[in-house]
PDB file of C-alpha atoms in Angstrom:
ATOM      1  CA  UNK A   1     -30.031  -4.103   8.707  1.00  0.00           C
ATOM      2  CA  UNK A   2     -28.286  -6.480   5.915  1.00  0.00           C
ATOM      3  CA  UNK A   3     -28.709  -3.937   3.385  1.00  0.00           C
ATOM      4  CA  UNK A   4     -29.307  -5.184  -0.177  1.00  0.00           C
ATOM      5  CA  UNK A   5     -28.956  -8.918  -0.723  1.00  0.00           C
ATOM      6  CA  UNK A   6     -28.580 -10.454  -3.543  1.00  0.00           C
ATOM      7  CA  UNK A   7     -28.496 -14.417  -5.079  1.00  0.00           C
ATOM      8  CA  UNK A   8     -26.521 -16.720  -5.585  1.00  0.00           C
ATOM      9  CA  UNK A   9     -23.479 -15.263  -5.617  1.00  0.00           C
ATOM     10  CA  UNK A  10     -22.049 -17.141  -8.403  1.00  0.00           C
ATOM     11  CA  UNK A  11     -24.315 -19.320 -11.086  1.00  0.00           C
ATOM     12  CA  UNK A  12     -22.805 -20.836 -14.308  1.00  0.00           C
ATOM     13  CA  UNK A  13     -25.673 -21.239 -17.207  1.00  0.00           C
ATOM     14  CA  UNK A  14     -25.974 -22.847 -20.613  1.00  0.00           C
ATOM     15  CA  UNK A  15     -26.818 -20.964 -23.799  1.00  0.00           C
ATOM     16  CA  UNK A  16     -30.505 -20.829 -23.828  1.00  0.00           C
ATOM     17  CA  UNK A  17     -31.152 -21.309 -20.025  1.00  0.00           C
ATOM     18  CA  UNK A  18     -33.135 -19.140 -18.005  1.00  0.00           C
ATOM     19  CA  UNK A  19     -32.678 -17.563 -14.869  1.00  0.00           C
ATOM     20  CA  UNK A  20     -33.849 -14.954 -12.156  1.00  0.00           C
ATOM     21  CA  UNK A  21     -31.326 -12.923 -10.017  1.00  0.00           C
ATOM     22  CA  UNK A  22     -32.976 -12.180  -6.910  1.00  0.00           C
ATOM     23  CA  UNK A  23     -32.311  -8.792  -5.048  1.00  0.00           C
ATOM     24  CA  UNK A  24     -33.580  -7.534  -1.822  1.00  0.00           C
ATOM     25  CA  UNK A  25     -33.240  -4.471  -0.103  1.00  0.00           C
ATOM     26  CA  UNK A  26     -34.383  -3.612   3.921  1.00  0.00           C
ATOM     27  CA  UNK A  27     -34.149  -0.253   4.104  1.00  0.00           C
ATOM     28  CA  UNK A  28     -37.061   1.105   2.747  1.00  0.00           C
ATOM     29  CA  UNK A  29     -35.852   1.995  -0.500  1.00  0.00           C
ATOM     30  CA  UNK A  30     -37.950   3.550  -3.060  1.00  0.00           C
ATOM     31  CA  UNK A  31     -35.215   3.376  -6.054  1.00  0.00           C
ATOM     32  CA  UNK A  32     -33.662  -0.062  -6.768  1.00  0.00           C
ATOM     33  CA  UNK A  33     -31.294  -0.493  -9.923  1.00  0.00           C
ATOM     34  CA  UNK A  34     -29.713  -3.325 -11.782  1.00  0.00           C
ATOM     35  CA  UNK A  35     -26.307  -2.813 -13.570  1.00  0.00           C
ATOM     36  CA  UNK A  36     -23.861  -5.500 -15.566  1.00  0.00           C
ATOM     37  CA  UNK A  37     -20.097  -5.194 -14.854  1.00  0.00           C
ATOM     38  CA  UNK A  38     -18.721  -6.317 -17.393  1.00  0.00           C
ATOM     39  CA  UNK A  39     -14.403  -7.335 -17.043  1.00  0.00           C
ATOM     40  CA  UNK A  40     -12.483  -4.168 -16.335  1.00  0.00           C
ATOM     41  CA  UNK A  41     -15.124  -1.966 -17.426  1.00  0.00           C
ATOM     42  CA  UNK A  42     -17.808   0.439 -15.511  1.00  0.00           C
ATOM     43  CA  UNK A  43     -21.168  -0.521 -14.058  1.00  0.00           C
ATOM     44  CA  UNK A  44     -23.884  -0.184 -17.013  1.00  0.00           C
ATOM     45  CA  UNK A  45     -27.305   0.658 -15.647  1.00  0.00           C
ATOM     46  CA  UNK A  46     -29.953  -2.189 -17.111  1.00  0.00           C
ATOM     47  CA  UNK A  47     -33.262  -1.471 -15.431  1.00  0.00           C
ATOM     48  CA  UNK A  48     -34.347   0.678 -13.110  1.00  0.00           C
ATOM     49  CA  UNK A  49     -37.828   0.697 -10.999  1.00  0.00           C
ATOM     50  CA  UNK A  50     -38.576   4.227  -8.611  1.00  0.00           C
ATOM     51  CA  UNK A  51     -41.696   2.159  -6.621  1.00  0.00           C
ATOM     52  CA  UNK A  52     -43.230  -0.933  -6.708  1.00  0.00           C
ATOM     53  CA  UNK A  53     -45.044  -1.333 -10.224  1.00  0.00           C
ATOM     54  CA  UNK A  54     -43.161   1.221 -11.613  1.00  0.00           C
ATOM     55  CA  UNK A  55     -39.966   0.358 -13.950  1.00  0.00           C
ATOM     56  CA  UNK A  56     -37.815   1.130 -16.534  1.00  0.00           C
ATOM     57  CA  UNK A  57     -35.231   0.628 -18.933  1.00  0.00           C
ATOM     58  CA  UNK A  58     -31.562   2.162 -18.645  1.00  0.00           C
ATOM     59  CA  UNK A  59     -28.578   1.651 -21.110  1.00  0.00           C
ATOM     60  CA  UNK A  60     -28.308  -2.208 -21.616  1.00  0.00           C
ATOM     61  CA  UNK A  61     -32.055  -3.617 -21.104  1.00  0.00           C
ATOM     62  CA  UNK A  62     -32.130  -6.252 -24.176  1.00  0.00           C
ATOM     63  CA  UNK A  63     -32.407  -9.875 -22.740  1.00  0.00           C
ATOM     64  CA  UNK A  64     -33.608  -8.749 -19.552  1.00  0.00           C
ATOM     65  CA  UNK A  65     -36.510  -8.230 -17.630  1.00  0.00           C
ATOM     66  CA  UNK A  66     -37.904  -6.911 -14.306  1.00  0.00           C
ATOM     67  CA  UNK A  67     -40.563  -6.913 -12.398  1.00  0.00           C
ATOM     68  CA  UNK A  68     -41.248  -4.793  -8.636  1.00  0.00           C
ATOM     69  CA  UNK A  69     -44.161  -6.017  -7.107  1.00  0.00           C
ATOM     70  CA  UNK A  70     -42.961  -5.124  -3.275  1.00  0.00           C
ATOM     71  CA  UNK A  71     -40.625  -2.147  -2.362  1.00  0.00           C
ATOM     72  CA  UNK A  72     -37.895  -5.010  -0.708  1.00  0.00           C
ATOM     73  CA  UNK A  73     -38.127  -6.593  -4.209  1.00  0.00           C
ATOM     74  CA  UNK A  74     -36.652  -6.583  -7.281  1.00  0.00           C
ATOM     75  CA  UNK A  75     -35.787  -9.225  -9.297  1.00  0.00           C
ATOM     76  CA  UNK A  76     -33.963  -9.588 -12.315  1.00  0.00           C
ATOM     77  CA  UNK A  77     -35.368 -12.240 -15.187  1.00  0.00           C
ATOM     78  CA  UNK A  78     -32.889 -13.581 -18.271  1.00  0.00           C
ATOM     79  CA  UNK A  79     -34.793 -15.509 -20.257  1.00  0.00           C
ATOM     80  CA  UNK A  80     -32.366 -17.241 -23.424  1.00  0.00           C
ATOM     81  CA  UNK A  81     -29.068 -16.783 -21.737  1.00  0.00           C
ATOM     82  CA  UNK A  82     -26.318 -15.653 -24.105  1.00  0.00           C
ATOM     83  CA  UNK A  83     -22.615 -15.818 -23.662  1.00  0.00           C
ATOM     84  CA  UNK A  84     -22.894 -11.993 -24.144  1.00  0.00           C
ATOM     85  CA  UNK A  85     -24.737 -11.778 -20.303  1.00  0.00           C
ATOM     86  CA  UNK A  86     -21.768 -13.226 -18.706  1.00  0.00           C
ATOM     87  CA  UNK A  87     -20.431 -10.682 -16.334  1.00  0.00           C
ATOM     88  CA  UNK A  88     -21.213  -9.576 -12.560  1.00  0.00           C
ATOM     89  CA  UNK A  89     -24.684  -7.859 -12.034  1.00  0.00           C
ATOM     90  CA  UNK A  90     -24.880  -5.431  -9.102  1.00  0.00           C
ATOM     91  CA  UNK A  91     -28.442  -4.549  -7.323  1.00  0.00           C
ATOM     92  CA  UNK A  92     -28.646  -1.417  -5.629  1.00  0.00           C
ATOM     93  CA  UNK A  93     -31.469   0.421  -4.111  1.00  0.00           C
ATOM     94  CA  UNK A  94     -31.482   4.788  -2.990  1.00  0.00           C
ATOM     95  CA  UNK A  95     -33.812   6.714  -0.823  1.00  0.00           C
ATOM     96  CA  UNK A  96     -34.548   9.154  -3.637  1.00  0.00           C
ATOM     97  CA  UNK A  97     -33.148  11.307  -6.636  1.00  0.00           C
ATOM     98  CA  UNK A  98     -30.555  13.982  -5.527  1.00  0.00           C
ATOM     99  CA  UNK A  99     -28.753  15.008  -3.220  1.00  0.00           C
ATOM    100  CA  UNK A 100     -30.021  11.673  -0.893  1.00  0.00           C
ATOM    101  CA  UNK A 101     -29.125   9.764  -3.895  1.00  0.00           C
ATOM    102  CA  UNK A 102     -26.825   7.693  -2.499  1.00  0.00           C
ATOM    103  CA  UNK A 103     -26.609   4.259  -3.687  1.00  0.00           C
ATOM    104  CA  UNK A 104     -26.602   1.121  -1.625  1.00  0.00           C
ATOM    105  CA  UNK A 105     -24.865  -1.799  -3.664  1.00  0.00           C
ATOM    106  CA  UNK A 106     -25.231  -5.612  -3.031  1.00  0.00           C
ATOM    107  CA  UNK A 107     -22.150  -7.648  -3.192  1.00  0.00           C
ATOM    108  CA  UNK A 108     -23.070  -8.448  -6.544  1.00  0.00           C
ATOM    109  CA  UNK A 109     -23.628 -12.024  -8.932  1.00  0.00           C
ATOM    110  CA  UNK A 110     -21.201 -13.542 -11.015  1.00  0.00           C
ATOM    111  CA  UNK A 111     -22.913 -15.479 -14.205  1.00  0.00           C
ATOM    112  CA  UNK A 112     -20.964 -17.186 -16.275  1.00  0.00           C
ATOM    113  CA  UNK A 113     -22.882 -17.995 -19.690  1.00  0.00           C
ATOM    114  CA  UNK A 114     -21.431 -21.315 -21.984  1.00  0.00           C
TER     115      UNK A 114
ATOM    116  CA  UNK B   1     -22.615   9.203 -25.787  1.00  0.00           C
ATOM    117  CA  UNK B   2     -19.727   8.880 -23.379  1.00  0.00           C
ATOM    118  CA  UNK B   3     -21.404  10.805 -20.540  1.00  0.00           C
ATOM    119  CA  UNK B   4     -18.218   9.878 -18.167  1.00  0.00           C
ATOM    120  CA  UNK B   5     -14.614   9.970 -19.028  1.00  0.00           C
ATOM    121  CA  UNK B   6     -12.081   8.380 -16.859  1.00  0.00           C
ATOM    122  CA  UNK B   7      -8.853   8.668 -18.919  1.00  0.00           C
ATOM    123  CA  UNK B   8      -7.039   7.609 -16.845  1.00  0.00           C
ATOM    124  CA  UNK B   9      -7.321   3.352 -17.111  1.00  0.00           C
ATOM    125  CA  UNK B  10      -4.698   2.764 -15.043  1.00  0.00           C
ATOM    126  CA  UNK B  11      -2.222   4.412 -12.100  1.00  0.00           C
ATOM    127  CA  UNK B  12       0.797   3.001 -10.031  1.00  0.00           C
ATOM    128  CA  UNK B  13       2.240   4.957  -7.316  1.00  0.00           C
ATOM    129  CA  UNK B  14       4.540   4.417  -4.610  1.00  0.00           C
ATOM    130  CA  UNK B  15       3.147   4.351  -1.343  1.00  0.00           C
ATOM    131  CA  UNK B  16       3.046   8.003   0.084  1.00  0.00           C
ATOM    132  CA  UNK B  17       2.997   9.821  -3.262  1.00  0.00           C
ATOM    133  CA  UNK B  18      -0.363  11.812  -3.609  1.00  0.00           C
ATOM    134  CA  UNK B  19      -2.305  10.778  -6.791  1.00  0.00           C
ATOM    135  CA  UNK B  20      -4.814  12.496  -8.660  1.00  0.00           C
ATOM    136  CA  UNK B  21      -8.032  10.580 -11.040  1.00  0.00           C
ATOM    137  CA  UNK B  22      -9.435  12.622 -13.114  1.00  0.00           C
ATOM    138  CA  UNK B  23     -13.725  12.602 -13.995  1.00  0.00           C
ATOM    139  CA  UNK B  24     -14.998  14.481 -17.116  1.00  0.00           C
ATOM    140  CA  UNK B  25     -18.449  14.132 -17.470  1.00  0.00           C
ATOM    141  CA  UNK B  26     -21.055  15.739 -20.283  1.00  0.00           C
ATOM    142  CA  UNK B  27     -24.786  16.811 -20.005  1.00  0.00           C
ATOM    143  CA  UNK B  28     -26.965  19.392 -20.700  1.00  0.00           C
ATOM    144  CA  UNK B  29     -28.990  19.161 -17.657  1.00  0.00           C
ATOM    145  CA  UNK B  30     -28.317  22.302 -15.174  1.00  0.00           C
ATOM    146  CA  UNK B  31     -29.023  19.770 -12.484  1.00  0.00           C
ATOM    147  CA  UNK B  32     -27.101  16.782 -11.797  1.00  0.00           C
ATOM    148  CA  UNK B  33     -25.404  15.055  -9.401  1.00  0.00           C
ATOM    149  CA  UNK B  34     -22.071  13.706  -9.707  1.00  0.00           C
ATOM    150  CA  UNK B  35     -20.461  10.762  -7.358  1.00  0.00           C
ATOM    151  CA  UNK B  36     -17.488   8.414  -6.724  1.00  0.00           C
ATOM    152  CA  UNK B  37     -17.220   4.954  -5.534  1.00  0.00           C
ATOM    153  CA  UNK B  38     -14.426   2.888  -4.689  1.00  0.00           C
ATOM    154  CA  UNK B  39     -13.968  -1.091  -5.865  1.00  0.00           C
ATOM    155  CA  UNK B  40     -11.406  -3.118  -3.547  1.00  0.00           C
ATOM    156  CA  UNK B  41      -9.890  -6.261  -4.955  1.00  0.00           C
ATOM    157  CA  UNK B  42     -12.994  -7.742  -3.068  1.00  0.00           C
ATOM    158  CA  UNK B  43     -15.369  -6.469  -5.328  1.00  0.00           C
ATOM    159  CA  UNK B  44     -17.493  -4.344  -3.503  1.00  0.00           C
ATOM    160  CA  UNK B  45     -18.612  -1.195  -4.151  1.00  0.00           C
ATOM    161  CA  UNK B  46     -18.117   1.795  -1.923  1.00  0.00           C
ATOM    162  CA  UNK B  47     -19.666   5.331  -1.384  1.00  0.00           C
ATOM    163  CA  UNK B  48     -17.104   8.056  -1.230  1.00  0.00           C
ATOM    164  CA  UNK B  49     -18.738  11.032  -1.890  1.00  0.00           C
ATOM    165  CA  UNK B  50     -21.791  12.974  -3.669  1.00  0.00           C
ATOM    166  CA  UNK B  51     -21.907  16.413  -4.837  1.00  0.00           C
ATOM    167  CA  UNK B  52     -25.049  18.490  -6.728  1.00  0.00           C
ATOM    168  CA  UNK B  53     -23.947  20.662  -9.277  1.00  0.00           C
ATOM    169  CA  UNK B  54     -24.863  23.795  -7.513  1.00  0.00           C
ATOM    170  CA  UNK B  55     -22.133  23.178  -5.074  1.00  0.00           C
ATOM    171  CA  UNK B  56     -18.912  23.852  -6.614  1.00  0.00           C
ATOM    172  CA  UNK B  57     -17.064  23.747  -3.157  1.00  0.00           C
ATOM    173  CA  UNK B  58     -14.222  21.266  -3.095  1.00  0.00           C
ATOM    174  CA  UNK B  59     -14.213  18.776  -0.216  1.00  0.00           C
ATOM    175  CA  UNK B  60     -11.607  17.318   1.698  1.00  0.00           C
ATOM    176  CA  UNK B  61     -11.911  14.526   3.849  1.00  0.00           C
ATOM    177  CA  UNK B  62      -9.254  13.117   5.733  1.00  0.00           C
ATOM    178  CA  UNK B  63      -6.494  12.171   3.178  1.00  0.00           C
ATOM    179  CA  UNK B  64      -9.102  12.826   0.102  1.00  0.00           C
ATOM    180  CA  UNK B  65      -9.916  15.664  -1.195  1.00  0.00           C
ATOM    181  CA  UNK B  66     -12.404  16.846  -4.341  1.00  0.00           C
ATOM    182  CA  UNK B  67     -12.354  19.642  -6.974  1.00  0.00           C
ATOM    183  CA  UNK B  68     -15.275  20.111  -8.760  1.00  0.00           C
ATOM    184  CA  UNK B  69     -14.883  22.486 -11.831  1.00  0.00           C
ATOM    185  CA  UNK B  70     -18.534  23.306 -14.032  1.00  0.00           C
ATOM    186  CA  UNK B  71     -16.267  25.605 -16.608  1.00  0.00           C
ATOM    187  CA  UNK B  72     -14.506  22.251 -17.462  1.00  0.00           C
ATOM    188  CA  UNK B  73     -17.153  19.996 -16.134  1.00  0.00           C
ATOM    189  CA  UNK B  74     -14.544  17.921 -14.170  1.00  0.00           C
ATOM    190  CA  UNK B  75     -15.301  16.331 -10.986  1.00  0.00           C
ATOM    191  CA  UNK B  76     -11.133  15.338  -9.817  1.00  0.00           C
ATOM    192  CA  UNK B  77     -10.471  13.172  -6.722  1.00  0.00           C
ATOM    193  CA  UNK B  78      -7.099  13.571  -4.693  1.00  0.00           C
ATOM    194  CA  UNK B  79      -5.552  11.067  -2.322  1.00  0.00           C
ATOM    195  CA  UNK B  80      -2.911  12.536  -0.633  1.00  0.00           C
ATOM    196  CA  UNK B  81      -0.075  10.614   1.077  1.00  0.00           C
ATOM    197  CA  UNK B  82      -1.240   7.239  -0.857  1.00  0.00           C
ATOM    198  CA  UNK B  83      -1.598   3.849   1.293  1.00  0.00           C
ATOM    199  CA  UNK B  84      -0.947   0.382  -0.149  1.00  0.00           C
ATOM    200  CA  UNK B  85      -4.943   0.159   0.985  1.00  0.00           C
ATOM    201  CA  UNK B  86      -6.091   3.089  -1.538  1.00  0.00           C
ATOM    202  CA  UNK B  87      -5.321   0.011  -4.382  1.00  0.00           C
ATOM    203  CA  UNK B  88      -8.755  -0.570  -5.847  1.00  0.00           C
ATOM    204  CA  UNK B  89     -10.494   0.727  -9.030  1.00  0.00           C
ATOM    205  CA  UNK B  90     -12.099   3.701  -8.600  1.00  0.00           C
ATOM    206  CA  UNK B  91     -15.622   5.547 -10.501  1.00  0.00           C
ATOM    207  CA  UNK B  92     -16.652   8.875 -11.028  1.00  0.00           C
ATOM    208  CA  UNK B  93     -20.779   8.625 -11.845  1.00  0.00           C
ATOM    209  CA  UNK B  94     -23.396  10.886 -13.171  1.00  0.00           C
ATOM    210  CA  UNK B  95     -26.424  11.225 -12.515  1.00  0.00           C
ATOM    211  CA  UNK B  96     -28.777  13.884 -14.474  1.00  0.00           C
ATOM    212  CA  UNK B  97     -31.369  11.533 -15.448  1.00  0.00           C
ATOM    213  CA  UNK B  98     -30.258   7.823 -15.130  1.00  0.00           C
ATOM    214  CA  UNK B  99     -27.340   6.771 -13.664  1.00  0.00           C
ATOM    215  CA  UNK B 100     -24.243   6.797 -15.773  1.00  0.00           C
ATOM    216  CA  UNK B 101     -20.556   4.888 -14.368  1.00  0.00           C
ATOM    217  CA  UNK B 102     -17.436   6.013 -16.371  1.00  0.00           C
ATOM    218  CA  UNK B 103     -14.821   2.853 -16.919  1.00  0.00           C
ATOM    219  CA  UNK B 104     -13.230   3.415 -13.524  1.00  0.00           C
ATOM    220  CA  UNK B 105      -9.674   3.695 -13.046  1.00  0.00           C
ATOM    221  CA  UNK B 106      -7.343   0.781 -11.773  1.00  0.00           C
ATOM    222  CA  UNK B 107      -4.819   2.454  -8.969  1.00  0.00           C
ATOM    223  CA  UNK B 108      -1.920   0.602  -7.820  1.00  0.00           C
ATOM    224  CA  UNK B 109      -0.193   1.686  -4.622  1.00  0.00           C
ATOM    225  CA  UNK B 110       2.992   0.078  -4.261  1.00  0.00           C
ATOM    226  CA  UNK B 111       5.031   0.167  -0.596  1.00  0.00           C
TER     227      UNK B 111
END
């Protein structure tokens, strides 16, 4: 299993660009999450989807946007980068809620807005 | 709302010293879960252990250990005889309803 994937790895934007982070998991997941590390600080949880077609937002949704059409799936849309979204986003994907809660992080994207 | 509290932003020890991080965390769920992950230099992010908040039995695992107090609502990790390979930031999490990360804690192990 390769766990959850996630790319590019690295990606350098201009204000105003747009971009899609792409994250995939093979382990049947039913939970996938997004977070934003930003430099020396803790994860912050963006979105959040708990099945296909089903998302929503966490703490830090403005500027971005999700979509889960497939279980493996879950991609993660900025539309008018800002220098703001530069940081390294994480993917990770659980079995469930609980005590199974575990999380399952990719080895993350680092986007550099100018 | 600061829902996790790492105080603690960073810690250097010399190698073989035990070292203590401290996790406060706040909600007003009865039910939560409460975790912490490990961050190498590499960047990665590790699984160390889960507990629900039923279970106020401390763990120890090898060299690390756990104390999980509800009357304080701290959730403490312990690494005893500290390795130059402990170095990494480490996160206490919550999770009552989303998922909340507190700021982590930097630890330095020196030899």
């Amino acid at each position: 299993n390769a766990g959850v994937t996630q790319t590019p790895k690295f990606r350098i934007l201009k204000i105003g660009q747009s971009m899609t982070l792409q994250c995939t998991q093979d382990m049947n997941h039913n939970y996938m999450y997004w977070y934003r590390q930003d430099p020396g600080m803790g994860l912050k949880l963006i979105y959040y989807s708990v099945g296909a077609g089903i998302t929503d937002k966490g703490e830090v949704p403005n500027g971005y946007n999700v979509s889960r059409s497939t279980t493996e799936d879950f991609p993660l849309r900025l539309e008018l980068a800002a220098p703001s979204q530069t940081s390294v986003y994480f993917c990770a994907s659980s079995s469930s809620r609980g005590n199974y809660n575990e999380q399952f992080f990719g080895p993350g994207t680092r986007l550099t807005v100018l | 709302a600061q829902k996790v509290t790492q105080a603690q932003t960073e810690i250097s020890v010399v190698e073989k010293e035990d070292v203590t991080l401290d996790c406060v965390y706040e909600t007003r769920d009865t039910t939560y879960y409460l975790f912490w992950y490990k961050q190498p230099p590499s960047g990665e992010l590790v699984f160390l252990i889960r507990r629900n908040s039923f279970d106020e039995q401390n763990e120890i695992s090898g060299r690390y250990s756990w104390n999980f107090q509800k009357s304080t609502s701290s959730f403490n990790f312990t690494i005893t005889a500290s390795q130059v390979v402990d170095s990494a930031v480490y996160f206490c999490a919550l999770d009552f309803n989303k998922f909340y990360f507190g700021s982590g804690t930097k630890l330095n192990v020196k030899p």
